[in-house]
């Protein structure tokens, strides 16, 4: 903002367009504009339709597991140097520190072709759901001849399935949106501006860029399906597909972020799921149990480690990684095995073209050598997120924090009234499941709490202050407050630092 104020114009922000439901695109919004200005509509906050629900789903319900895995994908704990993190594939590291939050948009783009005039600037939108994000849009500014491609076209092959974990993206639809963008905006386009990476200047270069990005996604999609129909499984398909030179030789089509290999596997999964059809793969033993048996069948840890060393000397790093996993999962105290596994991961990392492959292998190597690094003062992201959520989204979130074993056999019904939102929500635990309803107005509740949402968030994040909060201004209740405690007793916090490379 300071750069733009200095070199472009020092003007107030009238509108913010968030192209898609990923945290690196909306999380820092409150650094630029205030939540009040968005709530009042003073600043237009424009998103594709479905943005808020998808952002909640990706970043709240699954937030914990995705953040831990994102730490690997982006090498967040790595040193930044020639043997550590040099990049995150989509450019230099783009995840800042600090707090992030999610605000509700006050203007949604409903359909492709929709236009909007912001302070005299005409914009045309294209909806591209289930491409790079479940809710995404691109936009075109006819008077400036600029096409903003969000992340559906970039100077890299993007992820059809991001290693941090997400819903698998629809590669066929993705290619289709690029084709549609050429039809809708291509003739008038002189500049293409992708997120994260640099612009493409010139009409002809821009069209070639969009066509070859489109064909990159379509080629890997079509060949994956083609080979699946021939009977290859996802690992075999990943080894088999090679891009034709006319696509492979463009720098912007390279495996810097997504890769042909993992995107082919993703497309297989998108259509066919994780199973390859062989019953031997259908109900495998869990990893620790299997590992113990493998090691026994290998002839013990020492023999297995000796053979792994020989394979390492021959440069068979992928094989070493696979075999050593069994030794480590059978005996996580085996330091020699962990160090050799780390050596193998590092070699794979250094051979990777993809920044995130490098980062995730190096992150694994680091944890094998040093263990899981738990920060001294972990950031509590819950407060920022919960205060931005609707009560319904909060109860959805709470329902996945329920420990099913603890909840079994318990029945509790509570009612929450949020007067400022005009919402009356029955929340009840039954059959091990937490439900919410806004239609069962007359059902009996053992405890009814009337509370502003901000105070409700405080109650959840600082339960030790419950008594003060319950007797504070604007809060009233009926029935037994200990019923709330009873309900809360089935909530289990997530583990932000779970083991990945060890059991
Ligand atoms: Zn992004």
Tab-separated table of C-alpha atoms and ligand atoms in Angstrom:
chain	number	residue	atom	x	y	z
A	1	UNK	CA	0.000	0.000	0.000
A	2	UNK	CA	2.783	2.418	0.857
A	3	UNK	CA	4.499	1.703	-2.454
A	4	UNK	CA	1.274	2.272	-4.349
A	5	UNK	CA	0.498	5.430	-2.377
A	6	UNK	CA	3.930	6.776	-3.188
A	7	UNK	CA	4.109	5.863	-6.874
A	8	UNK	CA	0.493	5.589	-8.052
A	9	UNK	CA	-1.887	7.682	-5.991
A	10	UNK	CA	-2.591	8.361	-2.355
A	11	UNK	CA	-6.296	7.634	-2.391
A	12	UNK	CA	-8.704	5.864	-0.053
A	13	UNK	CA	-9.689	2.250	-0.677
A	14	UNK	CA	-13.256	2.084	-1.993
A	15	UNK	CA	-13.411	-1.628	-2.770
A	16	UNK	CA	-11.457	-4.795	-2.203
A	17	UNK	CA	-11.779	-7.755	-4.549
A	18	UNK	CA	-10.742	-11.071	-3.061
A	19	UNK	CA	-10.497	-13.483	-5.982
A	20	UNK	CA	-10.683	-16.733	-4.049
A	21	UNK	CA	-11.177	-18.515	-0.758
A	22	UNK	CA	-7.524	-19.013	0.253
A	23	UNK	CA	-6.089	-17.499	3.419
A	24	UNK	CA	-3.160	-15.821	1.643
A	25	UNK	CA	-5.717	-13.723	-0.263
A	26	UNK	CA	-8.116	-12.627	2.476
A	27	UNK	CA	-6.334	-13.196	5.808
A	28	UNK	CA	-4.668	-9.778	5.937
A	29	UNK	CA	-7.660	-7.732	4.830
A	30	UNK	CA	-7.924	-5.946	8.176
A	31	UNK	CA	-4.409	-4.611	7.646
A	32	UNK	CA	-5.847	-2.423	4.866
A	33	UNK	CA	-9.458	-1.704	5.727
A	34	UNK	CA	-11.471	-1.890	8.925
A	35	UNK	CA	-14.077	-4.528	9.635
A	36	UNK	CA	-16.527	-1.678	10.459
A	37	UNK	CA	-16.122	-0.103	7.010
A	38	UNK	CA	-16.887	-3.448	5.401
A	39	UNK	CA	-19.819	-4.114	7.679
A	40	UNK	CA	-21.317	-0.687	6.983
A	41	UNK	CA	-20.715	-1.060	3.242
A	42	UNK	CA	-18.456	2.022	3.120
A	43	UNK	CA	-15.872	-0.262	1.526
A	44	UNK	CA	-17.159	-2.829	-0.955
A	45	UNK	CA	-15.760	-6.277	-0.225
A	46	UNK	CA	-16.278	-8.275	-3.407
A	47	UNK	CA	-15.877	-12.041	-3.667
A	48	UNK	CA	-17.090	-14.899	-5.837
A	49	UNK	CA	-20.312	-16.510	-4.597
A	50	UNK	CA	-19.737	-19.271	-2.062
A	51	UNK	CA	-16.500	-17.609	-0.932
A	52	UNK	CA	-17.312	-17.389	2.748
A	53	UNK	CA	-18.608	-20.954	3.148
A	54	UNK	CA	-15.590	-22.379	1.336
A	55	UNK	CA	-13.131	-20.270	3.304
A	56	UNK	CA	-14.735	-21.533	6.518
A	57	UNK	CA	-14.595	-25.124	5.317
A	58	UNK	CA	-10.931	-24.996	4.265
A	59	UNK	CA	-9.553	-22.839	7.014
A	60	UNK	CA	-11.715	-23.500	10.043
A	61	UNK	CA	-13.092	-27.038	9.913
A	62	UNK	CA	-9.875	-28.472	8.457
A	63	UNK	CA	-7.637	-25.606	9.536
A	64	UNK	CA	-5.537	-27.516	12.036
A	65	UNK	CA	-4.503	-30.425	9.847
A	66	UNK	CA	-3.993	-28.194	6.816
A	67	UNK	CA	-1.819	-25.747	8.739
A	68	UNK	CA	0.420	-28.529	10.003
A	69	UNK	CA	0.790	-29.949	6.511
A	70	UNK	CA	1.248	-26.451	5.052
A	71	UNK	CA	4.240	-26.128	7.393
A	72	UNK	CA	5.816	-28.957	5.397
A	73	UNK	CA	4.662	-27.776	1.984
A	74	UNK	CA	6.036	-24.267	2.514
A	75	UNK	CA	9.028	-25.277	4.646
A	76	UNK	CA	7.974	-22.818	7.335
A	77	UNK	CA	10.538	-24.075	9.872
A	78	UNK	CA	13.428	-24.270	7.416
A	79	UNK	CA	16.418	-21.948	7.309
A	80	UNK	CA	16.420	-19.826	4.180
A	81	UNK	CA	19.655	-20.813	2.462
A	82	UNK	CA	21.131	-23.044	-0.259
A	83	UNK	CA	20.422	-26.256	1.646
A	84	UNK	CA	17.130	-25.021	3.108
A	85	UNK	CA	14.138	-23.137	1.766
A	86	UNK	CA	14.860	-21.090	-1.341
A	87	UNK	CA	11.320	-20.737	-2.571
A	88	UNK	CA	7.773	-21.979	-2.223
A	89	UNK	CA	7.208	-22.722	-5.890
A	90	UNK	CA	4.592	-20.047	-6.467
A	91	UNK	CA	7.254	-17.436	-5.814
A	92	UNK	CA	8.996	-16.294	-2.680
A	93	UNK	CA	7.299	-17.211	0.622
A	94	UNK	CA	3.967	-15.452	0.679
A	95	UNK	CA	2.619	-16.409	4.060
A	96	UNK	CA	3.298	-13.547	6.394
A	97	UNK	CA	3.363	-13.902	10.137
A	98	UNK	CA	0.869	-12.290	12.455
A	99	UNK	CA	-2.824	-12.810	12.825
A	100	UNK	CA	-5.219	-13.572	10.058
A	101	UNK	CA	-8.975	-13.256	10.002
A	102	UNK	CA	-11.960	-13.885	7.803
A	103	UNK	CA	-14.614	-11.262	7.106
A	104	UNK	CA	-17.959	-11.743	5.420
A	105	UNK	CA	-18.132	-10.140	1.975
A	106	UNK	CA	-20.794	-7.494	1.397
A	107	UNK	CA	-20.979	-8.069	-2.363
A	108	UNK	CA	-20.903	-11.410	-4.170
A	109	UNK	CA	-20.360	-11.985	-7.867
A	110	UNK	CA	-23.194	-14.294	-8.927
A	111	UNK	CA	-22.435	-15.125	-12.542
A	112	UNK	CA	-19.929	-14.965	-15.379
A	113	UNK	CA	-20.303	-11.823	-17.452
A	114	UNK	CA	-21.524	-9.764	-14.497
A	115	UNK	CA	-20.213	-6.203	-14.654
A	116	UNK	CA	-19.519	-3.710	-11.927
A	117	UNK	CA	-18.459	-0.092	-12.016
A	118	UNK	CA	-16.156	0.934	-9.196
A	119	UNK	CA	-15.475	4.668	-9.066
A	120	UNK	CA	-15.640	4.875	-12.875
A	121	UNK	CA	-13.675	1.715	-13.594
A	122	UNK	CA	-15.745	-0.866	-15.474
A	123	UNK	CA	-15.001	-4.493	-14.541
A	124	UNK	CA	-16.284	-7.757	-16.043
A	125	UNK	CA	-16.166	-10.908	-13.938
A	126	UNK	CA	-15.797	-14.612	-14.711
A	127	UNK	CA	-16.672	-17.222	-12.085
A	128	UNK	CA	-14.275	-20.185	-12.015
A	129	UNK	CA	-15.500	-22.426	-9.148
A	130	UNK	CA	-13.626	-25.640	-8.339
A	131	UNK	CA	-10.599	-24.565	-10.295
A	132	UNK	CA	-7.653	-23.438	-8.189
A	133	UNK	CA	-10.054	-22.825	-5.292
A	134	UNK	CA	-13.636	-24.005	-4.651
A	135	UNK	CA	-14.809	-20.393	-5.014
A	136	UNK	CA	-12.778	-18.265	-7.409
A	137	UNK	CA	-13.181	-15.503	-9.980
A	138	UNK	CA	-11.163	-13.682	-12.621
A	139	UNK	CA	-11.797	-10.166	-13.880
A	140	UNK	CA	-11.259	-8.001	-16.912
A	141	UNK	CA	-10.923	-4.223	-17.102
A	142	UNK	CA	-11.892	-3.364	-20.720
A	143	UNK	CA	-10.714	0.257	-20.583
A	144	UNK	CA	-7.249	-0.863	-19.444
A	145	UNK	CA	-7.170	-4.071	-21.557
A	146	UNK	CA	-6.088	-5.951	-18.417
A	147	UNK	CA	-7.114	-9.506	-17.613
A	148	UNK	CA	-6.549	-10.451	-13.976
A	149	UNK	CA	-6.314	-14.252	-14.049
A	150	UNK	CA	-6.227	-14.827	-10.268
A	151	UNK	CA	-4.534	-18.240	-9.917
A	152	UNK	CA	-6.057	-20.086	-12.859
A	153	UNK	CA	-3.115	-18.952	-15.008
A	154	UNK	CA	0.336	-18.448	-13.450
A	155	UNK	CA	4.006	-18.645	-14.367
A	156	UNK	CA	4.086	-22.205	-13.065
A	157	UNK	CA	2.026	-25.377	-13.204
A	158	UNK	CA	-0.321	-24.966	-10.237
A	159	UNK	CA	-1.693	-27.670	-7.917
A	160	UNK	CA	-4.660	-29.803	-8.899
A	161	UNK	CA	-4.296	-31.168	-5.371
A	162	UNK	CA	-2.157	-29.117	-3.027
A	163	UNK	CA	0.137	-31.223	-0.795
A	164	UNK	CA	-1.149	-29.458	2.344
A	165	UNK	CA	-4.455	-31.178	1.584
A	166	UNK	CA	-7.666	-29.684	0.160
A	167	UNK	CA	-10.604	-30.769	-1.918
A	168	UNK	CA	-9.250	-32.081	-5.215
A	169	UNK	CA	-9.642	-29.518	-7.976
A	170	UNK	CA	-11.430	-30.134	-11.246
A	171	UNK	CA	-8.681	-30.016	-13.901
A	172	UNK	CA	-11.140	-30.354	-16.795
A	173	UNK	CA	-13.211	-27.414	-15.558
A	174	UNK	CA	-9.980	-25.462	-14.942
A	175	UNK	CA	-8.892	-25.906	-18.584
A	176	UNK	CA	-12.446	-24.993	-19.623
A	177	UNK	CA	-12.327	-21.683	-17.698
A	178	UNK	CA	-9.065	-20.742	-19.424
A	179	UNK	CA	-10.704	-21.455	-22.769
A	180	UNK	CA	-13.721	-19.382	-21.746
A	181	UNK	CA	-11.456	-16.507	-20.633
A	182	UNK	CA	-9.849	-16.481	-24.106
A	183	UNK	CA	-13.326	-16.332	-25.686
A	184	UNK	CA	-14.639	-13.648	-23.314
A	185	UNK	CA	-11.651	-11.329	-22.947
A	186	UNK	CA	-8.903	-12.567	-25.303
A	187	UNK	CA	-9.602	-10.294	-28.279
A	188	UNK	CA	-9.267	-7.144	-26.148
A	189	UNK	CA	-6.483	-8.282	-23.814
A	190	UNK	CA	-3.067	-6.600	-23.841
A	191	UNK	CA	-1.939	-7.411	-20.308
A	192	UNK	CA	-2.438	-10.494	-18.167
A	193	UNK	CA	-1.894	-10.160	-14.446
A	194	UNK	CA	-1.770	-13.403	-12.456
A	195	UNK	CA	-1.732	-13.580	-8.658
A	196	UNK	CA	1.703	-14.214	-7.107
A	197	UNK	CA	3.668	-13.985	-10.356
A	198	UNK	CA	4.513	-11.258	-12.877
A	199	UNK	CA	2.407	-9.880	-15.761
A	200	UNK	CA	2.475	-10.976	-19.376
A	201	UNK	CA	2.809	-7.988	-21.744
A	202	UNK	CA	1.395	-8.013	-25.278
A	203	UNK	CA	-1.679	-9.532	-26.884
A	204	UNK	CA	-0.094	-12.421	-28.825
A	205	UNK	CA	2.165	-13.507	-25.995
A	206	UNK	CA	-0.806	-13.338	-23.646
A	207	UNK	CA	-3.021	-15.553	-25.777
A	208	UNK	CA	-0.227	-18.123	-26.234
A	209	UNK	CA	0.271	-18.074	-22.463
A	210	UNK	CA	-3.432	-18.727	-21.796
A	211	UNK	CA	-3.637	-21.435	-24.485
A	212	UNK	CA	-0.577	-23.312	-23.279
A	213	UNK	CA	-1.649	-23.079	-19.631
A	214	UNK	CA	-5.071	-24.406	-20.674
A	215	UNK	CA	-3.487	-27.273	-22.587
A	216	UNK	CA	-1.135	-28.114	-19.720
A	217	UNK	CA	-4.132	-28.762	-17.437
A	218	UNK	CA	-6.069	-30.523	-20.184
A	219	UNK	CA	-3.162	-32.703	-21.325
A	220	UNK	CA	-2.447	-34.144	-17.867
A	221	UNK	CA	-6.168	-34.534	-17.209
A	222	UNK	CA	-6.886	-36.324	-20.479
A	223	UNK	CA	-3.813	-38.556	-20.345
A	224	UNK	CA	-4.545	-39.571	-16.748
A	225	UNK	CA	-8.041	-40.695	-17.728
A	226	UNK	CA	-6.673	-42.302	-20.894
A	227	UNK	CA	-4.137	-44.354	-18.942
A	228	UNK	CA	-6.611	-45.207	-16.151
A	229	UNK	CA	-8.876	-46.663	-18.812
A	230	UNK	CA	-5.945	-48.766	-19.960
A	231	UNK	CA	-5.644	-50.164	-16.429
A	232	UNK	CA	-2.707	-48.233	-14.957
A	233	UNK	CA	-3.024	-47.209	-11.316
A	234	UNK	CA	-2.215	-43.713	-10.066
A	235	UNK	CA	1.445	-44.376	-9.257
A	236	UNK	CA	2.005	-45.960	-12.659
A	237	UNK	CA	0.227	-43.088	-14.417
A	238	UNK	CA	2.371	-40.550	-12.561
A	239	UNK	CA	5.544	-42.252	-13.850
A	240	UNK	CA	4.196	-42.596	-17.372
A	241	UNK	CA	2.933	-39.115	-18.331
A	242	UNK	CA	5.428	-36.795	-20.020
A	243	UNK	CA	4.353	-33.443	-21.466
A	244	UNK	CA	4.871	-32.917	-25.194
A	245	UNK	CA	7.836	-30.561	-25.883
A	246	UNK	CA	5.600	-27.699	-27.067
A	247	UNK	CA	4.095	-27.543	-23.564
A	248	UNK	CA	7.085	-28.704	-21.506
A	249	UNK	CA	9.478	-26.125	-22.970
A	250	UNK	CA	7.531	-23.097	-21.737
A	251	UNK	CA	8.958	-21.915	-18.404
A	252	UNK	CA	5.468	-21.050	-17.165
A	253	UNK	CA	4.397	-24.676	-17.643
A	254	UNK	CA	7.168	-26.126	-15.477
A	255	UNK	CA	6.734	-28.111	-12.259
A	256	UNK	CA	7.790	-25.223	-9.974
A	257	UNK	CA	4.728	-25.577	-7.738
A	258	UNK	CA	2.307	-28.272	-8.877
A	259	UNK	CA	3.880	-31.193	-10.725
A	260	UNK	CA	2.762	-33.482	-13.540
A	261	UNK	CA	3.251	-36.392	-11.149
A	262	UNK	CA	1.138	-35.257	-8.228
A	263	UNK	CA	-1.491	-33.625	-10.450
A	264	UNK	CA	-1.932	-36.866	-12.402
A	265	UNK	CA	-2.471	-38.707	-9.099
A	266	UNK	CA	-4.926	-35.985	-8.064
A	267	UNK	CA	-6.965	-36.392	-11.228
A	268	UNK	CA	-7.064	-40.156	-10.713
A	269	UNK	CA	-8.308	-39.529	-7.167
A	270	UNK	CA	-10.831	-36.916	-8.350
A	271	UNK	CA	-12.619	-39.475	-10.517
A	272	UNK	CA	-11.811	-42.839	-8.955
A	273	UNK	CA	-10.857	-42.247	-5.328
A	274	UNK	CA	-7.821	-43.542	-3.487
A	275	UNK	CA	-8.254	-47.217	-4.329
A	276	UNK	CA	-6.765	-48.814	-7.471
A	277	UNK	CA	-9.143	-51.793	-7.570
A	278	UNK	CA	-6.772	-54.421	-6.161
A	279	UNK	CA	-8.317	-56.035	-3.043
A	280	UNK	CA	-4.787	-56.355	-1.578
A	281	UNK	CA	-4.824	-52.540	-1.223
A	282	UNK	CA	-8.362	-52.217	0.120
A	283	UNK	CA	-8.122	-52.887	3.851
A	284	UNK	CA	-4.454	-52.636	4.677
A	285	UNK	CA	-3.083	-52.845	8.212
A	286	UNK	CA	-2.456	-49.434	9.807
A	287	UNK	CA	1.109	-48.182	9.387
A	288	UNK	CA	2.595	-49.034	12.807
A	289	UNK	CA	1.179	-52.542	12.859
A	290	UNK	CA	2.344	-53.180	9.285
A	291	UNK	CA	5.774	-51.675	9.976
A	292	UNK	CA	6.436	-54.088	12.839
A	293	UNK	CA	5.610	-57.028	10.597
A	294	UNK	CA	7.652	-55.714	7.676
A	295	UNK	CA	10.728	-55.303	9.875
A	296	UNK	CA	10.305	-58.803	11.267
A	297	UNK	CA	9.990	-60.198	7.713
A	298	UNK	CA	12.989	-58.108	6.557
A	299	UNK	CA	14.994	-60.098	9.121
A	300	UNK	CA	15.138	-57.437	11.821
A	301	UNK	CA	16.078	-53.759	12.043
A	302	UNK	CA	19.812	-54.210	11.540
A	303	UNK	CA	19.534	-56.253	8.345
A	304	UNK	CA	16.935	-53.883	6.960
A	305	UNK	CA	19.061	-50.823	7.766
A	306	UNK	CA	22.153	-52.419	6.166
A	307	UNK	CA	20.212	-53.039	2.947
A	308	UNK	CA	18.774	-49.508	3.055
A	309	UNK	CA	22.335	-48.156	3.295
A	310	UNK	CA	23.347	-50.146	0.210
A	311	UNK	CA	20.358	-48.771	-1.709
A	312	UNK	CA	21.235	-45.245	-0.534
A	313	UNK	CA	24.783	-45.664	-1.906
A	314	UNK	CA	23.233	-46.622	-5.256
A	315	UNK	CA	21.115	-43.436	-5.221
A	316	UNK	CA	17.790	-45.252	-4.828
A	317	UNK	CA	16.429	-42.534	-2.574
A	318	UNK	CA	12.732	-43.088	-3.204
A	319	UNK	CA	13.084	-46.770	-2.351
A	320	UNK	CA	15.160	-45.997	0.747
A	321	UNK	CA	12.450	-43.593	1.914
A	322	UNK	CA	9.780	-46.249	1.541
A	323	UNK	CA	11.656	-49.024	3.346
A	324	UNK	CA	13.012	-46.861	6.171
A	325	UNK	CA	9.508	-45.653	6.990
A	326	UNK	CA	8.770	-49.185	8.195
A	327	UNK	CA	11.880	-49.316	10.414
A	328	UNK	CA	11.057	-45.925	11.944
A	329	UNK	CA	7.374	-46.693	12.470
A	330	UNK	CA	8.307	-50.013	14.090
A	331	UNK	CA	10.901	-48.300	16.277
A	332	UNK	CA	10.925	-44.488	16.372
A	333	UNK	CA	13.973	-44.586	18.685
A	334	UNK	CA	16.193	-45.899	15.881
A	335	UNK	CA	18.346	-42.798	15.286
A	336	UNK	CA	20.466	-44.392	12.534
A	337	UNK	CA	17.306	-45.165	10.558
A	338	UNK	CA	15.947	-41.641	11.100
A	339	UNK	CA	19.218	-40.046	9.994
A	340	UNK	CA	19.428	-42.179	6.859
A	341	UNK	CA	15.791	-41.365	6.090
A	342	UNK	CA	16.645	-37.671	6.501
A	343	UNK	CA	19.635	-38.090	4.127
A	344	UNK	CA	17.367	-39.721	1.525
A	345	UNK	CA	14.704	-36.979	1.902
A	346	UNK	CA	17.396	-34.312	1.431
A	347	UNK	CA	18.673	-35.899	-1.773
A	348	UNK	CA	15.127	-36.101	-3.154
A	349	UNK	CA	14.602	-32.454	-2.148
A	350	UNK	CA	17.754	-31.264	-3.939
A	351	UNK	CA	16.704	-33.097	-7.105
A	352	UNK	CA	13.217	-31.534	-7.127
A	353	UNK	CA	12.218	-28.853	-9.596
A	354	UNK	CA	9.155	-28.059	-7.473
A	355	UNK	CA	9.754	-25.660	-4.595
A	356	UNK	CA	7.125	-27.354	-2.461
A	357	UNK	CA	8.511	-30.838	-3.092
A	358	UNK	CA	11.873	-29.541	-1.923
A	359	UNK	CA	10.280	-27.901	1.116
A	360	UNK	CA	8.175	-30.855	2.201
A	361	UNK	CA	11.075	-33.313	1.943
A	362	UNK	CA	13.428	-30.934	3.776
A	363	UNK	CA	10.787	-30.307	6.450
A	364	UNK	CA	10.506	-34.070	6.968
A	365	UNK	CA	14.304	-34.404	7.153
A	366	UNK	CA	14.541	-31.642	9.753
A	367	UNK	CA	11.924	-33.257	11.990
A	368	UNK	CA	13.614	-36.659	11.668
A	369	UNK	CA	16.836	-35.089	12.971
A	370	UNK	CA	15.404	-32.641	15.530
A	371	UNK	CA	11.894	-33.830	16.343
A	372	UNK	CA	8.742	-31.748	16.066
A	373	UNK	CA	9.438	-28.095	16.779
A	374	UNK	CA	6.777	-26.655	19.074
A	375	UNK	CA	7.009	-22.839	19.229
A	376	UNK	CA	7.496	-21.297	22.670
A	377	UNK	CA	4.538	-18.940	22.233
A	378	UNK	CA	2.187	-20.569	19.755
A	379	UNK	CA	-0.165	-18.097	18.069
A	380	UNK	CA	-3.758	-18.740	19.065
A	381	UNK	CA	-5.547	-18.327	15.750
A	382	UNK	CA	-8.910	-19.364	17.178
A	383	UNK	CA	-9.909	-15.924	18.507
A	384	UNK	CA	-9.376	-14.128	15.187
A	385	UNK	CA	-11.271	-16.777	13.269
A	386	UNK	CA	-14.118	-17.394	15.717
A	387	UNK	CA	-14.936	-13.696	16.033
A	388	UNK	CA	-15.281	-13.461	12.242
A	389	UNK	CA	-17.550	-16.505	11.998
A	390	UNK	CA	-21.324	-16.623	12.024
A	391	UNK	CA	-22.792	-18.515	15.019
A	392	UNK	CA	-23.808	-21.325	12.621
A	393	UNK	CA	-20.201	-21.638	11.435
A	394	UNK	CA	-19.007	-21.677	15.052
A	395	UNK	CA	-21.361	-24.567	15.910
A	396	UNK	CA	-20.267	-26.404	12.741
A	397	UNK	CA	-16.707	-26.003	13.948
A	398	UNK	CA	-17.590	-27.175	17.475
A	399	UNK	CA	-19.292	-30.262	16.061
A	400	UNK	CA	-15.981	-31.470	14.602
A	401	UNK	CA	-14.197	-30.892	17.912
A	402	UNK	CA	-16.531	-33.451	19.541
A	403	UNK	CA	-14.757	-36.583	20.746
A	404	UNK	CA	-17.194	-39.290	19.632
A	405	UNK	CA	-16.178	-41.677	22.422
A	406	UNK	CA	-16.814	-39.093	25.130
A	407	UNK	CA	-20.075	-38.014	23.529
A	408	UNK	CA	-21.523	-41.511	23.191
A	409	UNK	CA	-24.563	-41.961	25.445
A	410	UNK	CA	-24.765	-38.249	26.392
A	411	UNK	CA	-27.808	-36.090	25.637
A	412	UNK	CA	-27.754	-32.336	26.258
A	413	UNK	CA	-29.915	-29.619	24.688
A	414	UNK	CA	-28.996	-25.937	24.937
A	415	UNK	CA	-30.409	-22.833	23.328
A	416	UNK	CA	-28.327	-19.850	22.278
A	417	UNK	CA	-29.947	-16.518	21.505
A	418	UNK	CA	-27.882	-13.840	19.798
A	419	UNK	CA	-30.167	-10.788	20.072
A	420	UNK	CA	-28.113	-8.444	17.864
A	421	UNK	CA	-28.205	-11.046	15.054
A	422	UNK	CA	-31.818	-12.016	15.673
A	423	UNK	CA	-30.800	-15.665	15.882
A	424	UNK	CA	-32.179	-18.403	18.113
A	425	UNK	CA	-30.257	-21.655	17.789
A	426	UNK	CA	-30.962	-24.968	19.474
A	427	UNK	CA	-27.738	-26.909	19.950
A	428	UNK	CA	-28.045	-30.493	21.069
A	429	UNK	CA	-25.895	-33.541	21.515
A	430	UNK	CA	-27.434	-36.870	20.558
A	431	UNK	CA	-26.063	-40.185	19.243
A	432	UNK	CA	-22.503	-38.879	19.611
A	433	UNK	CA	-23.244	-35.993	17.240
A	434	UNK	CA	-23.599	-32.246	17.877
A	435	UNK	CA	-26.557	-30.777	15.978
A	436	UNK	CA	-27.856	-27.242	15.509
A	437	UNK	CA	-31.313	-26.111	14.485
A	438	UNK	CA	-33.016	-22.772	13.941
A	439	UNK	CA	-36.386	-24.329	13.124
A	440	UNK	CA	-37.075	-26.222	16.368
A	441	UNK	CA	-38.132	-23.100	18.210
A	442	UNK	CA	-40.336	-24.928	20.744
A	443	UNK	CA	-38.024	-27.795	21.680
A	444	UNK	CA	-37.054	-27.828	25.326
A	445	UNK	CA	-33.549	-26.728	26.314
A	446	UNK	CA	-31.896	-27.408	29.675
A	447	UNK	CA	-30.023	-24.124	29.500
A	448	UNK	CA	-30.852	-21.016	27.479
A	449	UNK	CA	-28.178	-18.380	27.046
A	450	UNK	CA	-28.875	-14.939	25.628
A	451	UNK	CA	-25.534	-13.420	24.716
A	452	UNK	CA	-23.970	-11.089	22.143
A	453	UNK	CA	-21.745	-13.023	19.741
A	454	UNK	CA	-18.534	-11.241	20.788
A	455	UNK	CA	-19.107	-12.374	24.382
A	456	UNK	CA	-19.940	-15.881	23.227
A	457	UNK	CA	-16.559	-16.054	21.468
A	458	UNK	CA	-14.924	-14.862	24.703
A	459	UNK	CA	-16.736	-17.620	26.578
A	460	UNK	CA	-15.322	-20.207	24.180
A	461	UNK	CA	-11.770	-18.881	24.086
A	462	UNK	CA	-11.463	-17.992	27.803
A	463	UNK	CA	-13.746	-20.477	29.579
A	464	UNK	CA	-11.947	-19.679	32.854
A	465	UNK	CA	-13.826	-16.329	32.833
A	466	UNK	CA	-17.209	-18.004	32.359
A	467	UNK	CA	-18.693	-16.818	35.646
A	468	UNK	CA	-17.803	-13.158	35.050
A	469	UNK	CA	-19.088	-13.339	31.477
A	470	UNK	CA	-22.399	-14.965	32.410
A	471	UNK	CA	-23.169	-12.191	34.916
A	472	UNK	CA	-21.968	-9.341	32.693
A	473	UNK	CA	-24.021	-6.700	30.806
A	474	UNK	CA	-26.211	-7.938	27.974
A	475	UNK	CA	-26.009	-11.574	29.062
A	476	UNK	CA	-28.833	-13.511	30.659
A	477	UNK	CA	-29.603	-17.170	31.129
A	478	UNK	CA	-32.220	-19.620	32.254
A	479	UNK	CA	-31.695	-23.143	33.533
A	480	UNK	CA	-28.556	-24.899	34.657
A	481	UNK	CA	-25.305	-23.260	33.452
A	482	UNK	CA	-23.411	-26.448	34.277
A	483	UNK	CA	-25.190	-28.030	31.301
A	484	UNK	CA	-22.968	-25.823	29.125
A	485	UNK	CA	-19.925	-27.200	30.906
A	486	UNK	CA	-21.275	-30.697	30.372
A	487	UNK	CA	-21.545	-30.057	26.645
A	488	UNK	CA	-18.071	-28.510	26.537
A	489	UNK	CA	-16.645	-31.601	28.246
A	490	UNK	CA	-16.988	-33.560	24.991
A	491	UNK	CA	-14.951	-31.003	23.007
A	492	UNK	CA	-11.357	-32.050	22.420
A	493	UNK	CA	-8.797	-29.550	21.149
A	494	UNK	CA	-6.955	-30.435	17.939
A	495	UNK	CA	-3.261	-31.277	18.109
A	496	UNK	CA	-1.402	-28.632	16.103
A	497	UNK	CA	1.948	-30.419	16.306
A	498	UNK	CA	1.144	-34.038	15.520
A	499	UNK	CA	3.932	-36.337	14.347
A	500	UNK	CA	4.268	-36.818	10.631
A	501	UNK	CA	7.560	-38.636	9.959
A	502	UNK	CA	7.363	-40.723	13.134
A	503	UNK	CA	4.378	-42.580	14.585
B	1	LIG	ZN1	-2.491	-17.537	-3.480
